[in-house]
CSV table of C-alpha atoms and ligand atoms in Angstrom, one decimal:
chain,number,residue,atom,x,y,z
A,1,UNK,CA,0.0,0.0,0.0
A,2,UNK,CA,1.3,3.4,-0.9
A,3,UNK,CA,2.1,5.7,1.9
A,4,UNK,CA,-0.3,9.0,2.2
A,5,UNK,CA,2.8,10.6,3.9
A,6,UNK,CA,3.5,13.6,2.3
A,7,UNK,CA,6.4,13.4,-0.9
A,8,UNK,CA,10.2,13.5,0.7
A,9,UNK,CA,12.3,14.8,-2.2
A,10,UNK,CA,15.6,13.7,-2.9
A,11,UNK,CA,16.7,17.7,-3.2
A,12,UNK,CA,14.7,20.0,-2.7
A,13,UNK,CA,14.8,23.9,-3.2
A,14,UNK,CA,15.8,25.6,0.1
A,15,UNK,CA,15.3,29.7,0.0
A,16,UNK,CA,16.4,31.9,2.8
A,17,UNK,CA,15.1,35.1,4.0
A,18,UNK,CA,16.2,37.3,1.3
A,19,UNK,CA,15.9,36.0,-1.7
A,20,UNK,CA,12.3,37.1,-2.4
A,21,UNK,CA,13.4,40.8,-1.4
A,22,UNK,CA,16.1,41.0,-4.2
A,23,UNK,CA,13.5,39.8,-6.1
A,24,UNK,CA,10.9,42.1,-5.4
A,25,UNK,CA,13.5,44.9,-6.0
A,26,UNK,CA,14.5,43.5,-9.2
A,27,UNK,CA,10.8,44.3,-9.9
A,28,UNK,CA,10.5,47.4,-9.1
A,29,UNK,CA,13.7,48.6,-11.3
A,30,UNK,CA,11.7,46.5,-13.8
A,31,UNK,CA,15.3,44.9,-14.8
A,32,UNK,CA,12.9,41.7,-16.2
A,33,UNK,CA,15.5,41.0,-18.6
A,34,UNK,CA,18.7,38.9,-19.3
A,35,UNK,CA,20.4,42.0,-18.3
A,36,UNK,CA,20.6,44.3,-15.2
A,37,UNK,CA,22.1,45.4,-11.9
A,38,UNK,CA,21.5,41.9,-10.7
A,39,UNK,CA,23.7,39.7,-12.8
A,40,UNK,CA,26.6,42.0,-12.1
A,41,UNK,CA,25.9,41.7,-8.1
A,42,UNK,CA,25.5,37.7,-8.1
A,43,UNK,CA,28.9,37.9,-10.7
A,44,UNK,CA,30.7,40.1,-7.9
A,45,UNK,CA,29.6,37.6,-5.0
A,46,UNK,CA,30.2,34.4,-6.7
A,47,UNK,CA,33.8,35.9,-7.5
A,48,UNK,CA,34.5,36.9,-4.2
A,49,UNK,CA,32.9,33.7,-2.7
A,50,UNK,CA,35.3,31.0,-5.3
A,51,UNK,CA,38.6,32.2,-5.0
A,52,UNK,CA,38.3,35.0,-6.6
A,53,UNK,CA,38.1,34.1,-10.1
A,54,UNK,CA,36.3,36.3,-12.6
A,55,UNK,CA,33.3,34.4,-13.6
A,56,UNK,CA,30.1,35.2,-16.5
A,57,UNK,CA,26.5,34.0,-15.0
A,58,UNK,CA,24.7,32.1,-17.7
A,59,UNK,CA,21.4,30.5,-18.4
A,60,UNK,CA,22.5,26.9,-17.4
A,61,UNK,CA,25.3,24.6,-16.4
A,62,UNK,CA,25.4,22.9,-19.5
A,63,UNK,CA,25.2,26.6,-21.5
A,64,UNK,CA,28.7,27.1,-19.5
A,65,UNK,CA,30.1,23.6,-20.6
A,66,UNK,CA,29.2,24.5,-24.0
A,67,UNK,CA,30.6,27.9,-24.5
A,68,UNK,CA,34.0,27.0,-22.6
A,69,UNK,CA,33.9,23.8,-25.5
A,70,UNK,CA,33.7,27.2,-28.0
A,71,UNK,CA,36.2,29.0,-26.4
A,72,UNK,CA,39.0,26.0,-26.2
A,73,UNK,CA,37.8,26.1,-29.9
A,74,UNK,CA,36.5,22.5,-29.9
A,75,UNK,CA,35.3,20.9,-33.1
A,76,UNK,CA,33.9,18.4,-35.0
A,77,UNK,CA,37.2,16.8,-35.9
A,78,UNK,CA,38.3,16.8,-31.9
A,79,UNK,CA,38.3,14.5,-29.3
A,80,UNK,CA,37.0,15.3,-25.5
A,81,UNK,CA,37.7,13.2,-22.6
A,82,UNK,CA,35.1,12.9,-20.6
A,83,UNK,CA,34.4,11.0,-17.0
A,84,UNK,CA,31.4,8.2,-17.6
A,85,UNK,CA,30.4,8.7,-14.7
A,86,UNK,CA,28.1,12.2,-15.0
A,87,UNK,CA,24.9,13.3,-15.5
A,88,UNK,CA,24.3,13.7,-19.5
A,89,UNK,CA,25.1,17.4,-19.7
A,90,UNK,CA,28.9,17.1,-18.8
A,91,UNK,CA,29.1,14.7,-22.2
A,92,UNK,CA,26.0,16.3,-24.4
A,93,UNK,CA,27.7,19.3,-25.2
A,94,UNK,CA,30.9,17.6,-26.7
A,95,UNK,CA,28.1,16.7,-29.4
A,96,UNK,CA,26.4,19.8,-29.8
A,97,UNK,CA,29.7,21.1,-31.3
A,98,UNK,CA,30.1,17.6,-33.6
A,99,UNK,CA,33.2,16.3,-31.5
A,100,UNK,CA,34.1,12.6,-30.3
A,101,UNK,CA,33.5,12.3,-26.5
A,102,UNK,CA,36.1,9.5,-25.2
A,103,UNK,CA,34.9,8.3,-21.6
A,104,UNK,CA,36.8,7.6,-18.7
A,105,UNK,CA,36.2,5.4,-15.9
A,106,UNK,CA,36.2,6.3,-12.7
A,107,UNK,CA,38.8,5.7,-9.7
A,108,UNK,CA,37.3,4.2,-6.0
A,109,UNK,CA,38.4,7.0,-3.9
A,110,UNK,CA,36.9,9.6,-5.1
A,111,UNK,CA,34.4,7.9,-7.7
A,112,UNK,CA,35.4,10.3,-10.2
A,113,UNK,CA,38.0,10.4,-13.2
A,114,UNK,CA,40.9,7.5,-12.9
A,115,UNK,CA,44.0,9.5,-13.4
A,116,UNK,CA,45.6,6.0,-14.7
A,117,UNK,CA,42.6,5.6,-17.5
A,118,UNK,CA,43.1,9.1,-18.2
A,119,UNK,CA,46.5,8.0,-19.5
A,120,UNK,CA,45.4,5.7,-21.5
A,121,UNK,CA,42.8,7.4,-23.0
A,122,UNK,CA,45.3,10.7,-24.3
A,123,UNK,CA,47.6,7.3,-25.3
A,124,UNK,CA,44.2,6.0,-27.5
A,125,UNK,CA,43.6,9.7,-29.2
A,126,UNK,CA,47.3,10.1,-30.2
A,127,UNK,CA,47.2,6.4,-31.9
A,128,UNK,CA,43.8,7.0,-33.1
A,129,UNK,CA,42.8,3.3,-31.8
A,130,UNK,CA,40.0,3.1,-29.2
A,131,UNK,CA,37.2,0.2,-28.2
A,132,UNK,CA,33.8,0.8,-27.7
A,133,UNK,CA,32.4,-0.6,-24.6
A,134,UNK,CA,31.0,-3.2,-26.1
A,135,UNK,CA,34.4,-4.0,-26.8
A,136,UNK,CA,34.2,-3.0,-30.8
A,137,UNK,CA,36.8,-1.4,-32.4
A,138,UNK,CA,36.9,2.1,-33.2
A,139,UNK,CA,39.7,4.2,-35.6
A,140,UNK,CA,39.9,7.5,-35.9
A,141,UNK,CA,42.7,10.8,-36.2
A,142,UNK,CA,45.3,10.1,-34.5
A,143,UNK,CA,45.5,13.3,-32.5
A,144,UNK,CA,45.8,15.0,-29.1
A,145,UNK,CA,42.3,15.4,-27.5
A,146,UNK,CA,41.5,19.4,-27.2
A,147,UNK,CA,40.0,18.9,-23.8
A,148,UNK,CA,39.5,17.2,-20.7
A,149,UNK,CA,36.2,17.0,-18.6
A,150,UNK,CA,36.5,16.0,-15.2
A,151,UNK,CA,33.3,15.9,-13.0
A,152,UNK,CA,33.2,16.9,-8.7
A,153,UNK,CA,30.5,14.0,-8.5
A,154,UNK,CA,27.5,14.4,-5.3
A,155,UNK,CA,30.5,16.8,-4.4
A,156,UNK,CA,33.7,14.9,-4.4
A,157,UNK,CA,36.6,16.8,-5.3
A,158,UNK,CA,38.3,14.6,-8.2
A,159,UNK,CA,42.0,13.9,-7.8
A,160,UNK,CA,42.6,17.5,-9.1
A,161,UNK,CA,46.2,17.5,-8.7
A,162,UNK,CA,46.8,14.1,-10.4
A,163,UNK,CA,44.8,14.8,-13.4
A,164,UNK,CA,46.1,18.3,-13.6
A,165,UNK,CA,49.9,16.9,-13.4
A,166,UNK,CA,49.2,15.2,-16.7
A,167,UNK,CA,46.9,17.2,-18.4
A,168,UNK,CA,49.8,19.9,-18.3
A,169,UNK,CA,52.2,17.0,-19.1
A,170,UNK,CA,50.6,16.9,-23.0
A,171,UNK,CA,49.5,20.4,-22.8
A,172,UNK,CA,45.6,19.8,-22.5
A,173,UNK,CA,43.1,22.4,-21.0
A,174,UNK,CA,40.8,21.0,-18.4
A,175,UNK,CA,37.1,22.4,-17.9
A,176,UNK,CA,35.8,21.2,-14.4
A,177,UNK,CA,32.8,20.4,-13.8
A,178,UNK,CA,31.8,21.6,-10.5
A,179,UNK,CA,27.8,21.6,-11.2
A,180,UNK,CA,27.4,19.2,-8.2
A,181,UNK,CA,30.4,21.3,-6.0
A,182,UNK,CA,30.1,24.9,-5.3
A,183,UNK,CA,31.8,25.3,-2.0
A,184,UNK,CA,34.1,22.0,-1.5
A,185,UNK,CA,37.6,22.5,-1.3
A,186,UNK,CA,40.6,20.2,-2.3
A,187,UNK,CA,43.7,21.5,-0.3
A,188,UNK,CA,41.9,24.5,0.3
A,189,UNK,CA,41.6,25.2,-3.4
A,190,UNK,CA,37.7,25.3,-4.7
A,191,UNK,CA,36.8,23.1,-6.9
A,192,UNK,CA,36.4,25.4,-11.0
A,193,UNK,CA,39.4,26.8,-10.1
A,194,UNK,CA,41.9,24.1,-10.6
A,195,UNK,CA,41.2,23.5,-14.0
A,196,UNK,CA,41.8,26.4,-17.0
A,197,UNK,CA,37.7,26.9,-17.0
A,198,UNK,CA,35.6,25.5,-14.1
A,199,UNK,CA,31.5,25.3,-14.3
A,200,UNK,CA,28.6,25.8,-12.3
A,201,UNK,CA,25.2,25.1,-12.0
A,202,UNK,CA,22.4,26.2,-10.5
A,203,UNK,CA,19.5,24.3,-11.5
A,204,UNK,CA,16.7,23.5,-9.4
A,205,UNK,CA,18.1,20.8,-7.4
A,206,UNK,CA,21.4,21.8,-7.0
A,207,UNK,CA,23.0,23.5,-3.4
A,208,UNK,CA,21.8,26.6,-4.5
A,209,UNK,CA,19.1,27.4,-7.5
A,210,UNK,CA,18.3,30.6,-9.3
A,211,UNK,CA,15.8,28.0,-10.8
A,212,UNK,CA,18.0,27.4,-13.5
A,213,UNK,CA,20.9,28.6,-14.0
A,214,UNK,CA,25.1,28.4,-14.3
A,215,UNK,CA,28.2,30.3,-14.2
A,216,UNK,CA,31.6,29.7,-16.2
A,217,UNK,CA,34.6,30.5,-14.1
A,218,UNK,CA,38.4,30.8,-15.4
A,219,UNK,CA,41.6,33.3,-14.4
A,220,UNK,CA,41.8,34.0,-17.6
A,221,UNK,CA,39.6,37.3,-17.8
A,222,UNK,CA,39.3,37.2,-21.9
A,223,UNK,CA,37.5,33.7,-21.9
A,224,UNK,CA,35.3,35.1,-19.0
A,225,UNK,CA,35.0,38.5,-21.4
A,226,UNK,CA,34.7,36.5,-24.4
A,227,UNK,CA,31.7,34.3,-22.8
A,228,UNK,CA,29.6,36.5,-21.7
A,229,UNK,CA,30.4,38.0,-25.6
A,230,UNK,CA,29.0,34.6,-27.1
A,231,UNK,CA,26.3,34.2,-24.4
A,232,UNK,CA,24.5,37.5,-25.2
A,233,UNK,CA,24.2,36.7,-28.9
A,234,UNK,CA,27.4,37.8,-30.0
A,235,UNK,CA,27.0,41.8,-30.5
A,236,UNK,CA,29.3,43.5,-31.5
A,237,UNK,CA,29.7,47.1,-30.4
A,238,UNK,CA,27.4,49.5,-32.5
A,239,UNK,CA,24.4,51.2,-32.5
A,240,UNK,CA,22.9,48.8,-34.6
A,241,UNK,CA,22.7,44.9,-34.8
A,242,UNK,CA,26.2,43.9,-36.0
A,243,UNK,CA,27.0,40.3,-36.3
A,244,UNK,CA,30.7,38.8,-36.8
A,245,UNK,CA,30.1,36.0,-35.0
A,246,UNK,CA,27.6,33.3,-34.1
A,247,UNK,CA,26.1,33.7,-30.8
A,248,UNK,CA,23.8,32.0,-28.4
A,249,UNK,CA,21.3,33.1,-25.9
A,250,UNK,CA,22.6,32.1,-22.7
A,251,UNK,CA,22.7,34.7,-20.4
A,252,UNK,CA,20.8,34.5,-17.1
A,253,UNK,CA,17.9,36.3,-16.3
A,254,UNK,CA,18.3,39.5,-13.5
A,255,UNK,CA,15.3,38.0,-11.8
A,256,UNK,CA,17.3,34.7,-11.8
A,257,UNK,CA,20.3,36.4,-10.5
A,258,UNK,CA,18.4,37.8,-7.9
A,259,UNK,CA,17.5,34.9,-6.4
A,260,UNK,CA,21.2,33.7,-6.6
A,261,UNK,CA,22.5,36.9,-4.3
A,262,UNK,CA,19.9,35.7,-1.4
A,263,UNK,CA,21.1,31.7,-1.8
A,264,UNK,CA,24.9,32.4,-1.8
A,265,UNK,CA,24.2,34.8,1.6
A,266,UNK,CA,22.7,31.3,2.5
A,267,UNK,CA,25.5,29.0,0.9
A,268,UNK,CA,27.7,27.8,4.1
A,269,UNK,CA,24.5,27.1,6.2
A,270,UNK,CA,23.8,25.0,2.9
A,271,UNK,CA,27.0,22.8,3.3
A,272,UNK,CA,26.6,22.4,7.1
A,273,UNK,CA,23.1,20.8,6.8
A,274,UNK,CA,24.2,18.7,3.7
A,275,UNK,CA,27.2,17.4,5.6
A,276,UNK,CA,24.9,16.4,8.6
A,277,UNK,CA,22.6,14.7,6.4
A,278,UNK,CA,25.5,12.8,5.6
A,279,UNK,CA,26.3,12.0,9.3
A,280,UNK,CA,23.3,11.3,10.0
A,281,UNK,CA,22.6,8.6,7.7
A,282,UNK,CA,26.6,6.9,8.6
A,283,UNK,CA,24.9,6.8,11.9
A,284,UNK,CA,21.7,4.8,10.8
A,285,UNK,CA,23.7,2.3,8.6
A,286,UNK,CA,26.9,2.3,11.0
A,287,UNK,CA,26.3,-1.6,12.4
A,288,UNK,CA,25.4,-2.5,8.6
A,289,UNK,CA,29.1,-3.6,7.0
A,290,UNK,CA,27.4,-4.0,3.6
A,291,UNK,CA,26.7,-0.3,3.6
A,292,UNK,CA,29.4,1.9,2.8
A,293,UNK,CA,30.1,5.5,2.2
A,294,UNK,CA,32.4,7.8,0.1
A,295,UNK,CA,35.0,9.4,3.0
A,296,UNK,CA,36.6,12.2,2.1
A,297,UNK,CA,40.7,11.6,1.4
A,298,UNK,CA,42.9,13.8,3.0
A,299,UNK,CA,42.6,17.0,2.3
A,300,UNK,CA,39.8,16.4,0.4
A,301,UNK,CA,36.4,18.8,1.1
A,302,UNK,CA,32.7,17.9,0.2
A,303,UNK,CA,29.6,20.2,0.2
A,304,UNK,CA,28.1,16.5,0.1
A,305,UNK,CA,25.4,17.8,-2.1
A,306,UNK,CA,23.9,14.4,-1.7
A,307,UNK,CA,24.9,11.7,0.5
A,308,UNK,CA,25.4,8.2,-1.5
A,309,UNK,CA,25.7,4.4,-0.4
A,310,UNK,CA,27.1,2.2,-1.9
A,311,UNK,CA,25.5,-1.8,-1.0
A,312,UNK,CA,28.0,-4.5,-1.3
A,313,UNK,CA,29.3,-7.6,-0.4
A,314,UNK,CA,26.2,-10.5,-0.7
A,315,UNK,CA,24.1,-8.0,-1.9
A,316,UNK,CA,23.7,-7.0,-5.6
A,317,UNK,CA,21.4,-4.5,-7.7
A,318,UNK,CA,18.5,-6.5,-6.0
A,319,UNK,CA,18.7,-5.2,-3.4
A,320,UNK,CA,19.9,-1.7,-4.1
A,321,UNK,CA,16.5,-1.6,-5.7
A,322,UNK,CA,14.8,-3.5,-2.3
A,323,UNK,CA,16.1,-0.2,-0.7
A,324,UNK,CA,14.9,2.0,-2.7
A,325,UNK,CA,11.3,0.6,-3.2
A,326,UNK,CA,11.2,-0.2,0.3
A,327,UNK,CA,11.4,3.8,0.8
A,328,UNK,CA,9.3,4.6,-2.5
A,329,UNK,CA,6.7,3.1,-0.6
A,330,UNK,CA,7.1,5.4,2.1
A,331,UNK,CA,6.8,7.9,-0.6
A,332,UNK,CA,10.5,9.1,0.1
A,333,UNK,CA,12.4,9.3,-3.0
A,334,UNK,CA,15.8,8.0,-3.3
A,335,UNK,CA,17.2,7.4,-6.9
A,336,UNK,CA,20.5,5.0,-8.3
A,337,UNK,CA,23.8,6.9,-9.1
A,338,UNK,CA,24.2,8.5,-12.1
A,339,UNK,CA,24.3,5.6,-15.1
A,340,UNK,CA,27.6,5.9,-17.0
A,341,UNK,CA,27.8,7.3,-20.5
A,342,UNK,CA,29.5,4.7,-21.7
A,343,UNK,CA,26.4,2.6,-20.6
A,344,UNK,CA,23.9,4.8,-22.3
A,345,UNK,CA,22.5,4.0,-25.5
A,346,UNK,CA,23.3,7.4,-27.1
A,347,UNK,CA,26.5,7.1,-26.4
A,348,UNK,CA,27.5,3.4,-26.4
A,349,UNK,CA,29.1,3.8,-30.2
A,350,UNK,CA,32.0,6.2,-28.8
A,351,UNK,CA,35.1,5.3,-27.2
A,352,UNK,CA,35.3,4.3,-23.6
A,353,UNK,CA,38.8,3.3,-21.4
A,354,UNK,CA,38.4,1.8,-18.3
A,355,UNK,CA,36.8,-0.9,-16.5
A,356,UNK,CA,34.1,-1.7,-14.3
A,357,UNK,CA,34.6,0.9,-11.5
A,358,UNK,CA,32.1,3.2,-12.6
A,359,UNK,CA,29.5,0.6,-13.9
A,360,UNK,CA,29.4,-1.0,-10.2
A,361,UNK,CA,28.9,1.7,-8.4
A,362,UNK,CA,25.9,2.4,-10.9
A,363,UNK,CA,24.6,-1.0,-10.0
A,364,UNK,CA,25.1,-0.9,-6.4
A,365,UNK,CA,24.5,2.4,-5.2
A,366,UNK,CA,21.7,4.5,-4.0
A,367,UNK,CA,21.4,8.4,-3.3
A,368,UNK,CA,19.5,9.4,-0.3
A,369,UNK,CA,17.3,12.0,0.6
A,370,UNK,CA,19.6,14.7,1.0
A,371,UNK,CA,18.0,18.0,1.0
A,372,UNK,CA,19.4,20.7,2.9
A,373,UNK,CA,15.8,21.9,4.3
A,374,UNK,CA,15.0,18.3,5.5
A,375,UNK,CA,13.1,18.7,8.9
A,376,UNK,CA,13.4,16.6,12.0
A,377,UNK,CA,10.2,14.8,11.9
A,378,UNK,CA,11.6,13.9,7.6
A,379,UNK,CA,15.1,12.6,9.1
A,380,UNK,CA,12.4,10.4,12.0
A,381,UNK,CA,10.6,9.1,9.2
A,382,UNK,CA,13.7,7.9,7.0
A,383,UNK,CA,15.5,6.6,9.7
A,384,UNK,CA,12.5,4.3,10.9
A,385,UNK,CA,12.1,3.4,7.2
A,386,UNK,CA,15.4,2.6,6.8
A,387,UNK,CA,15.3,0.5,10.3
A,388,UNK,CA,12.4,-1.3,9.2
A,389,UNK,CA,14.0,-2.5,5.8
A,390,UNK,CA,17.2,-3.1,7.9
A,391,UNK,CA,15.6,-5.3,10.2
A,392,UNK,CA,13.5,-7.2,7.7
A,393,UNK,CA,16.4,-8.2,5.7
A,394,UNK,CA,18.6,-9.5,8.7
B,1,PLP,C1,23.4,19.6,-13.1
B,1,PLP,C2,24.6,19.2,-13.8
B,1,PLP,C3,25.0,19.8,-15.0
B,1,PLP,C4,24.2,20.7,-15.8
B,1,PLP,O1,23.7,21.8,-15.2
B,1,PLP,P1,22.3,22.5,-15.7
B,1,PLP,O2,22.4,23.8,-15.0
B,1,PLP,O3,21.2,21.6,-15.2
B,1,PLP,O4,22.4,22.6,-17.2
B,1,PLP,C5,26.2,19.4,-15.6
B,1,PLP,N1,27.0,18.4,-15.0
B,1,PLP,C6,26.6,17.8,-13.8
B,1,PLP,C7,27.5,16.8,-13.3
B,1,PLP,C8,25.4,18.2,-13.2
B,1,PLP,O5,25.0,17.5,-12.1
């Protein structure tokens, strides 16, 4: 029997106090537009909040993946490495501009990009030699690969300093993908400024929303310049509508931006309640040895955006899935890891290096509730949910 509980959402929208204000007074400037006093504000803050990096707010985190493809001058005849294990816009974007995505398997640590595969995959473009992962083999240019996209999954910093160490060895530009990790750290450093261009999101279920939304971040001010450029349709400066260039309509809304200034004021209070979601579900599951979680390496700094278990041992899929039904039922949603690209139909055709890091923790693990506005009486009703299941199966 279904639950007539109300709905607990895996991440949820969380607005503060102020939000509603800046947009009330973006109202009454009547800056309703993809322009105004806004975007400049949210621009300033987010700057001064990530390491102070200059940074262009855009219409979405795959809009900021997308122009910094354009700016590294990405093509159709290019590869892009890519981590498999992401959600679809890190990878979706490499097409959009006609270019081969090559996908990368994940390490354990961190669950993000294998340094080691990422070897072998800049070792594949140079020979022009690559398997599918069907195991089918796949020729092509043999050339250097114009980019590298690693991905701060649920939060996790990726092995930054690895990656970078050999990106730099053959010259390749990295764009991070931080859409899951505004505010974690890796030796102090945020995550989208390690790499030459670092991305944002802030899409409705993210740590913070402007209901949709994303920023593209680099220290090199002319990429920044030369975004914003491309993301306002590519005008050049005239009275009239002069064109060298094409453009795209990706800039964020003011309105938008004006709910961003009220959720960055809010963004450390944010990371404190994700991270003691995350404690609080080690606690429930802490005489459980099949249940494990991702631990931070040293030096290593999670927002924990959402907190992920991973089932193993005896267990398979089964019962990754006997979870999460088990709490569907108590109509509190919990949902599988991302599935790799190299496991998704649109992409199964491209190259993939790696092996079965990335494709296990898709089978075996399961993202919990993990919003930052989760109330006591929510976190009673998954833990007794979770205790029930627990028992039942022991
Ligand atoms: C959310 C997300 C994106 C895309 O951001 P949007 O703002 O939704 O376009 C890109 N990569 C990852 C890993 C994401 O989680």
């Amino acid at each position: 029997m279904e639950s007539n509980k109300p709905k607990i959402w895996l991440s949820s929208p969380h607005m503060g106090d102020n939000e509603f204000k800046y947009v009330q007074e973006a109202f009454e400037l009547n800056w309703i537009a993809p322009v105004g006093p806004h975007i400049s504000r949210f621009e300033e803050e987010l700057t001064k909040f990530s390491q102070n990096q200059p940074c262009v707010a855009l219409s979405s985190g795959t809009a900021a993946i997308h122009l910094a493809l354009i700016l590294l001058g990405v093509s159709s005849d290019d590869y892009v490495i890519c981590q498999s294990l992401t959600f679809a816009a890190s990878a979706n974007p490499i097409r959009y501009q006609g270019a081969t995505p090559v996908f990368v398997d994940s390490e354990k640590e961190t669950w993000n990009m294998s340094p080691e595969y990422l070897e072998e995959a800049i070792n594949n473009c140079l020979k022009g030699e690559f398997l599918s992962a069907e195991g089918n083999k796949i020729s092509g240019k043999a050339k250097l690969p114009k980019a590298i996209i690693p991905v701060h999954l649920y939060g996790m910093p990726a092995n930054m300093p690895e990656l970078k160490r050999i990106a730099d060895q053959y010259g390749i530009p990295i764009i991070e993908d931080a859409a899951e990790a505004l505010g974690s750290t890796l030796h102090s450093k945020h995550c989208g400024s390690w790499g030459e261009i670092g991305v944002f999101s802030f899409n409705g279920n993210k740590i913070i929303t402007t209901s949709g939304g994303g920023a593209l971040t680099s220290k090199n001010q002319d990429w920044v310049n030369k975004a914003k450029f491309l993301s306002t349709q590519a005008r050049e400066d005239a009275p009239h509508y002069e064109h060298q260039t094409i453009g795209y309509n990706y800039r964020l809304s003011n309105v938008s931006a004006a709910i961003g200034i009220g959720q960055l004021e809010q963004l450390s209070n944010r990371i404190n309640a994700r991270r003691e979601n995350f404690e609080f579900y080690k606690k429930i599951f802490k005489s459980f040895p099949q249940f494990s979680f991702l631990k931070e390496p040293e030096g290593y700094f999670s927002n924990r955006w959402l907190s992920t278990i991973l089932i193993e041992g005896e267990t398979d899929s089964k019962n990754r899935e006997a979870l999460r039904l088990a709490l569907e039922k108590e109509n509190i949603e919990s949902r599988p890891i991302w599935k790799p690209m190299h496991m998704q139909p649109v992409f199964k055709e491209f190259p993939y290096v790696g092996e079965n890091v990335s494709s296990d923790i898709f089978q075996n693990g399961l993202c919990l509730p993990s919003g930052s506005s989760l109330t006591l009486e929510e976190k009673e009703r998954i833990e007794s949910a979770i205790n029930n299941i627990l028992m039942l199966s022991h």
